[in-house]
Amino acid sequence: MQRIKALTRARHSFNRVWFFSHQQKSFSAQPNYAANDDLQDQVCVEGRPKSRAAVLNRPSALNSLTTSMVARLNRLYESWEENPDIGFVMMKGSGRAFCSGADVVSLYQSLNEGKVEDCKSFFDSLYKFVYLQGTYLKPHVAILDGITMGCGGGISLQGMFRVATDKTVFAHPETQLGFHPDAGASFYLSRLPGYLGEYLALTGEKLNGVEMIACGLATHFTLNARLALIEERLGKLITDDPSVIESSLAQYGDLVYPDRESVLHKIETIDNCFSKDTVEEIIDALESEAFLSYDEWCKIALKKLKEASPLSLKVTLQSIREGRFQSLDQCLAREYRISLNGITKRVSGDFFEGVRARLVDRDFAPKWDPPRLEDVSTDMVNSYFSPLNASEPELKLPTALREPYI
């Protein structure tokens, strides 16, 4: 029991978010570039003397997650946590992505075939894995080399060590798809400096690896070219001590700073605009800023907002704002309600329309319902957050066995 408590304290101490104060060195691991997309090989395992690595292995689909992949991750992580011979765990991706998020095209196709329960099962398994990750007792190292989008962040950013590289591209583009940032995103985005989380969630704008370090989403940074050396170093570790792992990561890290064009240098403007109470007020503030400053960044942000689903924007803003005051389990429970309401067309079919327009037909001309922000009522937004009906159980997380943290 004392050992579990010590690991829990260590885990929480490594999960504090710092802004422009890290200047830490970093690490990553060389991905397995296998191209095998067979079902049983979509999550591979690499064994080391005192550690295990889960390898997301759907490179042709940018390692997007399916129900079977998430179920396998749950099984692996539960068994590894119980195994006293395993000191720490890693996760990485094959090819040019860590994880591009959920396989939303498959979800879209399943929903069109009437397989709603299968899609509900995906979200249930995914959010339970995110909670497992967020309460994991052993040190965890996520190698965010390449595309890291949507729930790719959810399955990794709750862990102790998050390693970004010069190839990392992070984003939450869900509002462009008529959905919302989920899988714990309302927890970690709401804890970013100022109102950066609202900006990233509403616009879907990208961050690179250096920017992830600067705002606290990542804990370490390294060059992609050093991955093989770092994996070799980690593979030789015989430990479960987070400080030993941290020291090993630091040996191969780089001191990095956001460049002049980084959005992080606009944090005051972001706070001024995205701190507003409503999406309409955020847009008004951006338009005013664009008029006064002639800043191209404002125009790009406005374009992103006006392309997104109006309903998704309002739901997302409320979700992030509520996340500021909730624990991880509460955020996941709320996101589960929003997701199920989103895929069942109870209020709107924007998720179907967004996926169709951007990923299926690719005409990039979604017909949002409602089409304008002023047409989105408070009741419509609130319905996404309401308790599920009696026939649909709420998300059940093992909070009595795995204590959530704030």
mmCIF file of C-alpha atoms in Angstrom, residues 5-355:
data_model
loop_
_atom_site.group_PDB
_atom_site.id
_atom_site.type_symbol
_atom_site.label_atom_id
_atom_site.label_comp_id
_atom_site.label_asym_id
_atom_site.label_seq_id
_atom_site.Cartn_x
_atom_site.Cartn_y
_atom_site.Cartn_z
ATOM 1 C CA LYS A 5 0.694 5.693 -2.461
ATOM 2 C CA ALA A 6 4.248 6.684 -3.347
ATOM 3 C CA LEU A 7 3.647 5.972 -7.020
ATOM 4 C CA THR A 8 0.411 7.956 -6.925
ATOM 5 C CA ARG A 9 2.146 10.968 -5.334
ATOM 6 C CA ALA A 10 4.934 10.764 -7.894
ATOM 7 C CA ARG A 11 2.471 10.516 -10.759
ATOM 8 C CA HIS A 12 0.533 13.578 -9.677
ATOM 9 C CA SER A 13 3.688 15.622 -9.142
ATOM 10 C CA PHE A 14 4.749 15.002 -12.736
ATOM 11 C CA ASN A 15 1.367 16.058 -14.127
ATOM 12 C CA ARG A 16 1.450 19.724 -13.143
ATOM 13 C CA VAL A 17 1.170 22.090 -16.075
ATOM 14 C CA TRP A 18 3.756 24.851 -16.487
ATOM 15 C CA PHE A 19 3.775 27.690 -19.023
ATOM 16 C CA PHE A 20 7.050 28.891 -20.528
ATOM 17 C CA SER A 21 8.823 27.558 -17.447
ATOM 18 C CA HIS A 22 9.704 24.005 -18.468
ATOM 19 C CA GLN A 23 12.935 24.363 -20.450
ATOM 20 C CA GLN A 24 13.197 20.599 -19.954
ATOM 21 C CA LYS A 25 15.101 18.138 -22.042
ATOM 22 C CA SER A 26 13.463 15.188 -23.601
ATOM 23 C CA PHE A 27 13.064 11.793 -25.190
ATOM 24 C CA SER A 28 11.143 9.532 -27.538
ATOM 25 C CA ALA A 29 11.285 6.066 -29.051
ATOM 26 C CA GLN A 30 11.705 4.707 -32.553
ATOM 27 C CA PRO A 31 8.337 3.587 -33.956
ATOM 28 C CA ASN A 32 7.767 0.228 -35.521
ATOM 29 C CA TYR A 33 7.047 0.927 -39.191
ATOM 30 C CA ALA A 34 5.165 -2.295 -39.813
ATOM 31 C CA ALA A 35 2.415 -1.827 -42.380
ATOM 32 C CA ASN A 36 0.296 -4.755 -41.241
ATOM 33 C CA ASP A 37 -3.273 -3.601 -40.656
ATOM 34 C CA ASP A 38 -4.650 -7.043 -39.701
ATOM 35 C CA LEU A 39 -7.086 -6.805 -36.819
ATOM 36 C CA GLN A 40 -4.953 -8.632 -34.253
ATOM 37 C CA ASP A 41 -1.904 -6.538 -35.149
ATOM 38 C CA GLN A 42 -3.462 -3.073 -34.856
ATOM 39 C CA VAL A 43 -1.993 -2.743 -31.359
ATOM 40 C CA CYS A 44 1.373 -4.485 -31.094
ATOM 41 C CA VAL A 45 3.437 -5.084 -27.977
ATOM 42 C CA GLU A 46 7.166 -4.621 -27.548
ATOM 43 C CA GLY A 47 8.673 -6.281 -24.483
ATOM 44 C CA ARG A 48 11.711 -5.108 -22.538
ATOM 45 C CA PRO A 49 13.286 -6.402 -19.301
ATOM 46 C CA LYS A 50 11.329 -4.014 -17.049
ATOM 47 C CA SER A 51 8.864 -2.269 -19.368
ATOM 48 C CA ARG A 52 6.298 -2.766 -22.113
ATOM 49 C CA ALA A 53 5.362 -0.631 -25.121
ATOM 50 C CA ALA A 54 1.983 -0.517 -26.856
ATOM 51 C CA VAL A 55 2.399 0.314 -30.551
ATOM 52 C CA LEU A 56 -0.591 1.712 -32.431
ATOM 53 C CA ASN A 57 -0.213 -0.054 -35.760
ATOM 54 C CA ARG A 58 -2.666 1.225 -38.388
ATOM 55 C CA PRO A 59 -0.263 3.425 -40.351
ATOM 56 C CA SER A 60 -2.431 3.451 -43.475
ATOM 57 C CA ALA A 61 -5.213 5.034 -41.355
ATOM 58 C CA LEU A 62 -2.836 7.291 -39.370
ATOM 59 C CA ASN A 63 -3.362 4.977 -36.376
ATOM 60 C CA SER A 64 -6.958 6.117 -35.928
ATOM 61 C CA LEU A 65 -8.668 4.200 -33.143
ATOM 62 C CA THR A 66 -11.306 1.495 -33.473
ATOM 63 C CA THR A 67 -13.329 -0.262 -30.770
ATOM 64 C CA SER A 68 -11.149 -3.373 -30.945
ATOM 65 C CA MET A 69 -7.960 -1.306 -30.580
ATOM 66 C CA VAL A 70 -9.261 0.505 -27.509
ATOM 67 C CA ALA A 71 -10.469 -2.761 -25.975
ATOM 68 C CA ARG A 72 -7.010 -4.271 -26.459
ATOM 69 C CA LEU A 73 -5.353 -1.225 -24.902
ATOM 70 C CA ASN A 74 -7.612 -1.564 -21.873
ATOM 71 C CA ARG A 75 -6.697 -5.227 -21.444
ATOM 72 C CA LEU A 76 -2.978 -4.645 -21.905
ATOM 73 C CA TYR A 77 -2.745 -1.702 -19.525
ATOM 74 C CA GLU A 78 -4.742 -3.439 -16.806
ATOM 75 C CA SER A 79 -2.523 -6.531 -16.987
ATOM 76 C CA TRP A 80 0.676 -4.475 -17.061
ATOM 77 C CA GLU A 81 -0.343 -2.463 -14.026
ATOM 78 C CA GLU A 82 -0.940 -5.669 -12.065
ATOM 79 C CA ASN A 83 2.335 -7.274 -13.164
ATOM 80 C CA PRO A 84 5.048 -6.589 -10.538
ATOM 81 C CA ASP A 85 7.786 -7.352 -13.077
ATOM 82 C CA ILE A 86 6.818 -4.341 -15.220
ATOM 83 C CA GLY A 87 8.144 -1.019 -13.954
ATOM 84 C CA PHE A 88 6.812 1.411 -16.563
ATOM 85 C CA VAL A 89 4.787 1.516 -19.778
ATOM 86 C CA MET A 90 5.179 3.299 -23.105
ATOM 87 C CA MET A 91 2.928 4.079 -26.067
ATOM 88 C CA LYS A 92 3.921 5.050 -29.593
ATOM 89 C CA GLY A 93 2.617 4.906 -33.154
ATOM 90 C CA SER A 94 3.694 3.379 -36.465
ATOM 91 C CA GLY A 95 4.444 5.531 -39.483
ATOM 92 C CA ARG A 96 3.945 9.282 -39.664
ATOM 93 C CA ALA A 97 1.309 9.526 -36.937
ATOM 94 C CA PHE A 98 1.090 8.837 -33.249
ATOM 95 C CA CYS A 99 -2.707 8.762 -33.421
ATOM 96 C CA SER A 100 -4.997 10.864 -35.611
ATOM 97 C CA GLY A 101 -7.974 10.313 -33.297
ATOM 98 C CA ALA A 102 -11.036 8.124 -33.655
ATOM 99 C CA ASP A 103 -11.786 6.376 -36.934
ATOM 100 C CA VAL A 104 -14.732 8.711 -37.513
ATOM 101 C CA VAL A 105 -15.353 7.474 -41.051
ATOM 102 C CA SER A 106 -15.967 3.968 -39.696
ATOM 103 C CA LEU A 107 -18.229 5.430 -37.010
ATOM 104 C CA TYR A 108 -20.102 7.370 -39.693
ATOM 105 C CA GLN A 109 -20.566 4.230 -41.782
ATOM 106 C CA SER A 110 -21.707 2.190 -38.773
ATOM 107 C CA LEU A 111 -24.254 4.816 -37.810
ATOM 108 C CA ASN A 112 -25.616 4.931 -41.351
ATOM 109 C CA GLU A 113 -26.012 1.139 -41.164
ATOM 110 C CA GLY A 114 -28.004 1.485 -37.939
ATOM 111 C CA LYS A 115 -25.252 0.118 -35.680
ATOM 112 C CA VAL A 116 -25.697 2.776 -33.022
ATOM 113 C CA GLU A 117 -24.927 0.424 -30.134
ATOM 114 C CA ASP A 118 -21.546 -0.429 -31.661
ATOM 115 C CA CYS A 119 -20.675 3.268 -31.732
ATOM 116 C CA LYS A 120 -21.810 3.746 -28.135
ATOM 117 C CA SER A 121 -19.547 0.852 -27.196
ATOM 118 C CA PHE A 122 -16.608 2.627 -28.824
ATOM 119 C CA PHE A 123 -17.071 5.774 -26.732
ATOM 120 C CA ASP A 124 -17.633 3.726 -23.573
ATOM 121 C CA SER A 125 -14.388 1.765 -24.100
ATOM 122 C CA LEU A 126 -12.431 4.850 -25.142
ATOM 123 C CA TYR A 127 -13.410 6.967 -22.146
ATOM 124 C CA LYS A 128 -12.743 4.100 -19.750
ATOM 125 C CA PHE A 129 -9.262 3.757 -21.194
ATOM 126 C CA VAL A 130 -8.659 7.499 -20.839
ATOM 127 C CA TYR A 131 -9.656 7.223 -17.173
ATOM 128 C CA LEU A 132 -7.361 4.220 -16.727
ATOM 129 C CA GLN A 133 -4.553 6.227 -18.307
ATOM 130 C CA GLY A 134 -5.313 9.235 -16.139
ATOM 131 C CA THR A 135 -5.195 7.228 -12.914
ATOM 132 C CA TYR A 136 -2.415 4.810 -13.869
ATOM 133 C CA LEU A 137 -0.155 3.895 -10.980
ATOM 134 C CA LYS A 138 2.956 3.183 -13.023
ATOM 135 C CA PRO A 139 5.028 5.753 -14.931
ATOM 136 C CA HIS A 140 3.856 6.171 -18.506
ATOM 137 C CA VAL A 141 5.782 7.530 -21.481
ATOM 138 C CA ALA A 142 3.844 8.609 -24.593
ATOM 139 C CA ILE A 143 5.872 9.308 -27.719
ATOM 140 C CA LEU A 144 3.885 11.916 -29.654
ATOM 141 C CA ASP A 145 5.942 11.687 -32.834
ATOM 142 C CA GLY A 146 3.870 12.831 -35.807
ATOM 143 C CA ILE A 147 0.156 13.567 -36.084
ATOM 144 C CA THR A 148 -1.529 13.694 -32.670
ATOM 145 C CA MET A 149 -5.124 14.791 -33.039
ATOM 146 C CA GLY A 150 -8.498 14.393 -31.377
ATOM 147 C CA CYS A 151 -8.625 11.477 -28.966
ATOM 148 C CA GLY A 152 -5.000 10.764 -29.834
ATOM 149 C CA GLY A 153 -4.388 13.447 -27.225
ATOM 150 C CA GLY A 154 -6.902 11.886 -24.863
ATOM 151 C CA ILE A 155 -5.147 8.512 -24.740
ATOM 152 C CA SER A 156 -1.734 10.051 -24.082
ATOM 153 C CA LEU A 157 -1.821 13.462 -22.413
ATOM 154 C CA GLN A 158 -3.197 12.119 -19.131
ATOM 155 C CA GLY A 159 0.024 10.153 -18.584
ATOM 156 C CA MET A 160 3.130 11.122 -16.640
ATOM 157 C CA PHE A 161 5.577 11.792 -19.505
ATOM 158 C CA ARG A 162 4.490 13.218 -22.883
ATOM 159 C CA VAL A 163 7.263 13.466 -25.436
ATOM 160 C CA ALA A 164 6.927 15.778 -28.440
ATOM 161 C CA THR A 165 9.302 15.910 -31.410
ATOM 162 C CA ASP A 166 10.046 18.144 -34.375
ATOM 163 C CA LYS A 167 7.513 16.026 -36.310
ATOM 164 C CA THR A 168 4.629 16.487 -33.846
ATOM 165 C CA VAL A 169 1.402 18.124 -35.050
ATOM 166 C CA PHE A 170 -1.256 18.503 -32.348
ATOM 167 C CA ALA A 171 -4.837 19.670 -32.907
ATOM 168 C CA HIS A 172 -8.462 19.249 -31.882
ATOM 169 C CA PRO A 173 -10.395 19.791 -35.157
ATOM 170 C CA GLU A 174 -13.706 18.379 -33.889
ATOM 171 C CA THR A 175 -15.839 21.517 -34.322
ATOM 172 C CA GLN A 176 -15.032 21.396 -38.039
ATOM 173 C CA LEU A 177 -16.626 17.928 -38.050
ATOM 174 C CA GLY A 178 -19.753 18.890 -36.135
ATOM 175 C CA PHE A 179 -18.479 17.219 -32.966
ATOM 176 C CA HIS A 180 -16.686 18.330 -29.771
ATOM 177 C CA PRO A 181 -13.199 17.803 -28.268
ATOM 178 C CA ASP A 182 -13.656 14.662 -26.157
ATOM 179 C CA ALA A 183 -11.758 11.804 -24.513
ATOM 180 C CA GLY A 184 -10.750 14.067 -21.633
ATOM 181 C CA ALA A 185 -9.974 17.112 -23.785
ATOM 182 C CA SER A 186 -12.228 19.343 -21.701
ATOM 183 C CA PHE A 187 -10.056 18.405 -18.725
ATOM 184 C CA TYR A 188 -6.594 19.141 -20.112
ATOM 185 C CA LEU A 189 -7.488 21.966 -22.514
ATOM 186 C CA SER A 190 -9.292 23.866 -19.756
ATOM 187 C CA ARG A 191 -6.127 23.725 -17.650
ATOM 188 C CA LEU A 192 -3.882 25.380 -20.219
ATOM 189 C CA PRO A 193 -2.638 28.918 -19.544
ATOM 190 C CA GLY A 194 -5.293 31.608 -19.792
ATOM 191 C CA TYR A 195 -7.869 30.887 -22.481
ATOM 192 C CA LEU A 196 -5.568 28.995 -24.822
ATOM 193 C CA GLY A 197 -7.734 25.904 -24.374
ATOM 194 C CA GLU A 198 -10.823 27.679 -25.652
ATOM 195 C CA TYR A 199 -8.863 28.952 -28.644
ATOM 196 C CA LEU A 200 -7.560 25.484 -29.571
ATOM 197 C CA ALA A 201 -10.915 23.788 -28.991
ATOM 198 C CA LEU A 202 -13.018 26.253 -30.983
ATOM 199 C CA THR A 203 -10.701 26.919 -33.929
ATOM 200 C CA GLY A 204 -9.017 23.510 -34.224
ATOM 201 C CA GLU A 205 -5.707 25.302 -34.764
ATOM 202 C CA LYS A 206 -2.504 23.252 -34.714
ATOM 203 C CA LEU A 207 0.434 23.323 -32.300
ATOM 204 C CA ASN A 208 3.888 21.960 -33.036
ATOM 205 C CA GLY A 209 6.068 20.044 -30.591
ATOM 206 C CA VAL A 210 7.851 23.131 -29.309
ATOM 207 C CA GLU A 211 4.540 24.841 -28.605
ATOM 208 C CA MET A 212 3.271 21.761 -26.789
ATOM 209 C CA ILE A 213 6.276 21.990 -24.479
ATOM 210 C CA ALA A 214 5.792 25.714 -23.931
ATOM 211 C CA CYS A 215 2.150 25.448 -22.873
ATOM 212 C CA GLY A 216 2.597 22.288 -20.795
ATOM 213 C CA LEU A 217 0.844 19.719 -22.988
ATOM 214 C CA ALA A 218 4.163 17.888 -23.427
ATOM 215 C CA THR A 219 6.828 17.312 -20.790
ATOM 216 C CA HIS A 220 9.828 16.650 -23.061
ATOM 217 C CA PHE A 221 11.085 17.475 -26.552
ATOM 218 C CA THR A 222 13.547 15.679 -28.802
ATOM 219 C CA LEU A 223 14.444 15.482 -32.459
ATOM 220 C CA ASN A 224 12.912 12.661 -34.447
ATOM 221 C CA ALA A 225 16.447 11.670 -35.512
ATOM 222 C CA ARG A 226 17.317 10.735 -31.913
ATOM 223 C CA LEU A 227 14.461 8.323 -31.361
ATOM 224 C CA ALA A 228 16.479 5.145 -31.859
ATOM 225 C CA LEU A 229 19.076 6.230 -29.291
ATOM 226 C CA ILE A 230 16.417 7.075 -26.767
ATOM 227 C CA GLU A 231 14.567 3.807 -27.231
ATOM 228 C CA GLU A 232 17.798 1.934 -26.664
ATOM 229 C CA ARG A 233 18.380 3.857 -23.435
ATOM 230 C CA LEU A 234 14.844 3.278 -22.162
ATOM 231 C CA GLY A 235 14.975 -0.406 -23.040
ATOM 232 C CA LYS A 236 17.888 -0.901 -20.672
ATOM 233 C CA LEU A 237 16.183 0.668 -17.665
ATOM 234 C CA ILE A 238 15.394 -1.676 -14.777
ATOM 235 C CA THR A 239 13.227 0.633 -12.688
ATOM 236 C CA ASP A 240 9.792 1.886 -11.768
ATOM 237 C CA ASP A 241 11.122 5.140 -10.316
ATOM 238 C CA PRO A 242 9.765 8.187 -12.188
ATOM 239 C CA SER A 243 12.830 10.249 -11.348
ATOM 240 C CA VAL A 244 15.125 7.685 -12.983
ATOM 241 C CA ILE A 245 12.985 7.677 -16.119
ATOM 242 C CA GLU A 246 12.946 11.486 -16.089
ATOM 243 C CA SER A 247 16.726 11.579 -15.840
ATOM 244 C CA SER A 248 17.050 9.189 -18.778
ATOM 245 C CA LEU A 249 14.725 11.267 -20.921
ATOM 246 C CA ALA A 250 16.589 14.443 -20.091
ATOM 247 C CA GLN A 251 19.860 13.033 -21.414
ATOM 248 C CA TYR A 252 18.598 13.150 -24.984
ATOM 249 C CA GLY A 253 16.471 16.278 -24.829
ATOM 250 C CA ASP A 254 16.754 19.694 -26.393
ATOM 251 C CA LEU A 255 16.174 23.190 -25.058
ATOM 252 C CA VAL A 256 13.598 24.772 -27.338
ATOM 253 C CA TYR A 257 11.669 28.032 -27.565
ATOM 254 C CA PRO A 258 8.619 28.985 -29.658
ATOM 255 C CA ASP A 259 9.563 30.924 -32.781
ATOM 256 C CA ARG A 260 8.445 34.482 -33.452
ATOM 257 C CA GLU A 261 5.375 33.406 -35.402
ATOM 258 C CA SER A 262 4.078 31.099 -32.674
ATOM 259 C CA VAL A 263 0.513 31.637 -31.554
ATOM 260 C CA LEU A 264 1.776 31.479 -27.980
ATOM 261 C CA HIS A 265 3.180 34.985 -28.399
ATOM 262 C CA LYS A 266 -0.404 36.122 -28.912
ATOM 263 C CA ILE A 267 -1.573 34.860 -25.525
ATOM 264 C CA GLU A 268 -2.727 38.324 -24.417
ATOM 265 C CA THR A 269 -4.898 38.701 -27.506
ATOM 266 C CA ILE A 270 -6.199 35.152 -27.082
ATOM 267 C CA ASP A 271 -7.123 35.885 -23.469
ATOM 268 C CA ASN A 272 -8.809 39.129 -24.442
ATOM 269 C CA CYS A 273 -10.934 37.506 -27.158
ATOM 270 C CA PHE A 274 -11.540 33.948 -25.977
ATOM 271 C CA SER A 275 -12.354 34.860 -22.384
ATOM 272 C CA LYS A 276 -15.735 36.195 -23.502
ATOM 273 C CA ASP A 277 -18.875 34.462 -22.263
ATOM 274 C CA THR A 278 -20.357 33.487 -25.636
ATOM 275 C CA VAL A 279 -19.158 32.444 -29.076
ATOM 276 C CA GLU A 280 -20.814 35.531 -30.545
ATOM 277 C CA GLU A 281 -18.838 37.780 -28.186
ATOM 278 C CA ILE A 282 -15.615 35.938 -29.040
ATOM 279 C CA ILE A 283 -16.216 36.569 -32.739
ATOM 280 C CA ASP A 284 -17.043 40.238 -32.078
ATOM 281 C CA ALA A 285 -13.811 40.628 -30.101
ATOM 282 C CA LEU A 286 -11.772 39.012 -32.878
ATOM 283 C CA GLU A 287 -13.381 41.223 -35.518
ATOM 284 C CA SER A 288 -12.607 44.295 -33.442
ATOM 285 C CA GLU A 289 -9.012 43.148 -32.972
ATOM 286 C CA ALA A 290 -8.656 42.444 -36.700
ATOM 287 C CA PHE A 291 -9.960 45.923 -37.528
ATOM 288 C CA LEU A 292 -7.576 47.660 -35.130
ATOM 289 C CA SER A 293 -4.442 45.587 -35.670
ATOM 290 C CA TYR A 294 -4.739 44.270 -39.259
ATOM 291 C CA ASP A 295 -3.366 41.022 -37.784
ATOM 292 C CA GLU A 296 -3.638 38.104 -40.215
ATOM 293 C CA TRP A 297 -3.905 35.734 -37.252
ATOM 294 C CA CYS A 298 -7.280 37.248 -36.320
ATOM 295 C CA LYS A 299 -8.593 36.714 -39.840
ATOM 296 C CA ILE A 300 -7.503 33.071 -39.821
ATOM 297 C CA ALA A 301 -9.132 32.467 -36.431
ATOM 298 C CA LEU A 302 -12.357 34.078 -37.638
ATOM 299 C CA LYS A 303 -12.341 31.961 -40.795
ATOM 300 C CA LYS A 304 -11.966 28.785 -38.714
ATOM 301 C CA LEU A 305 -14.839 29.763 -36.440
ATOM 302 C CA LYS A 306 -17.143 30.631 -39.327
ATOM 303 C CA GLU A 307 -16.408 27.285 -41.038
ATOM 304 C CA ALA A 308 -17.243 25.253 -37.930
ATOM 305 C CA SER A 309 -20.623 23.932 -36.853
ATOM 306 C CA PRO A 310 -22.413 26.725 -34.933
ATOM 307 C CA LEU A 311 -23.970 24.188 -32.561
ATOM 308 C CA SER A 312 -20.632 22.451 -31.983
ATOM 309 C CA LEU A 313 -18.989 25.783 -31.175
ATOM 310 C CA LYS A 314 -21.515 26.567 -28.460
ATOM 311 C CA VAL A 315 -21.467 23.044 -27.024
ATOM 312 C CA THR A 316 -17.659 23.011 -27.032
ATOM 313 C CA LEU A 317 -17.324 26.377 -25.298
ATOM 314 C CA GLN A 318 -19.653 25.294 -22.508
ATOM 315 C CA SER A 319 -17.837 21.954 -22.192
ATOM 316 C CA ILE A 320 -14.420 23.584 -21.808
ATOM 317 C CA ARG A 321 -15.776 26.123 -19.313
ATOM 318 C CA GLU A 322 -17.340 23.385 -17.171
ATOM 319 C CA GLY A 323 -14.142 21.355 -17.389
ATOM 320 C CA ARG A 324 -12.205 24.061 -15.550
ATOM 321 C CA PHE A 325 -13.962 23.118 -12.326
ATOM 322 C CA GLN A 326 -14.332 19.365 -12.712
ATOM 323 C CA SER A 327 -12.198 16.280 -12.097
ATOM 324 C CA LEU A 328 -11.237 13.926 -14.908
ATOM 325 C CA ASP A 329 -14.079 11.480 -14.233
ATOM 326 C CA GLN A 330 -16.639 14.304 -14.240
ATOM 327 C CA CYS A 331 -15.291 15.620 -17.540
ATOM 328 C CA LEU A 332 -15.471 12.173 -19.125
ATOM 329 C CA ALA A 333 -19.031 11.613 -17.889
ATOM 330 C CA ARG A 334 -20.120 14.933 -19.400
ATOM 331 C CA GLU A 335 -18.292 14.282 -22.681
ATOM 332 C CA TYR A 336 -19.956 10.860 -22.898
ATOM 333 C CA ARG A 337 -23.386 12.513 -22.740
ATOM 334 C CA ILE A 338 -22.410 15.031 -25.394
ATOM 335 C CA SER A 339 -20.999 12.333 -27.678
ATOM 336 C CA LEU A 340 -24.056 10.095 -27.460
ATOM 337 C CA ASN A 341 -26.341 13.044 -28.142
ATOM 338 C CA GLY A 342 -24.127 13.974 -31.089
ATOM 339 C CA ILE A 343 -24.215 10.574 -32.794
ATOM 340 C CA THR A 344 -27.924 9.890 -32.297
ATOM 341 C CA LYS A 345 -29.234 13.034 -34.064
ATOM 342 C CA ARG A 346 -31.477 13.938 -31.144
ATOM 343 C CA VAL A 347 -30.876 17.620 -31.744
ATOM 344 C CA SER A 348 -28.844 17.837 -34.942
ATOM 345 C CA GLY A 349 -27.124 15.703 -37.551
ATOM 346 C CA ASP A 350 -24.040 17.936 -37.677
ATOM 347 C CA PHE A 351 -21.631 15.084 -36.899
ATOM 348 C CA PHE A 352 -22.869 13.141 -39.933
ATOM 349 C CA GLU A 353 -22.768 16.236 -42.112
ATOM 350 C CA GLY A 354 -19.290 17.267 -40.966
ATOM 351 C CA VAL A 355 -17.761 13.835 -41.599
#
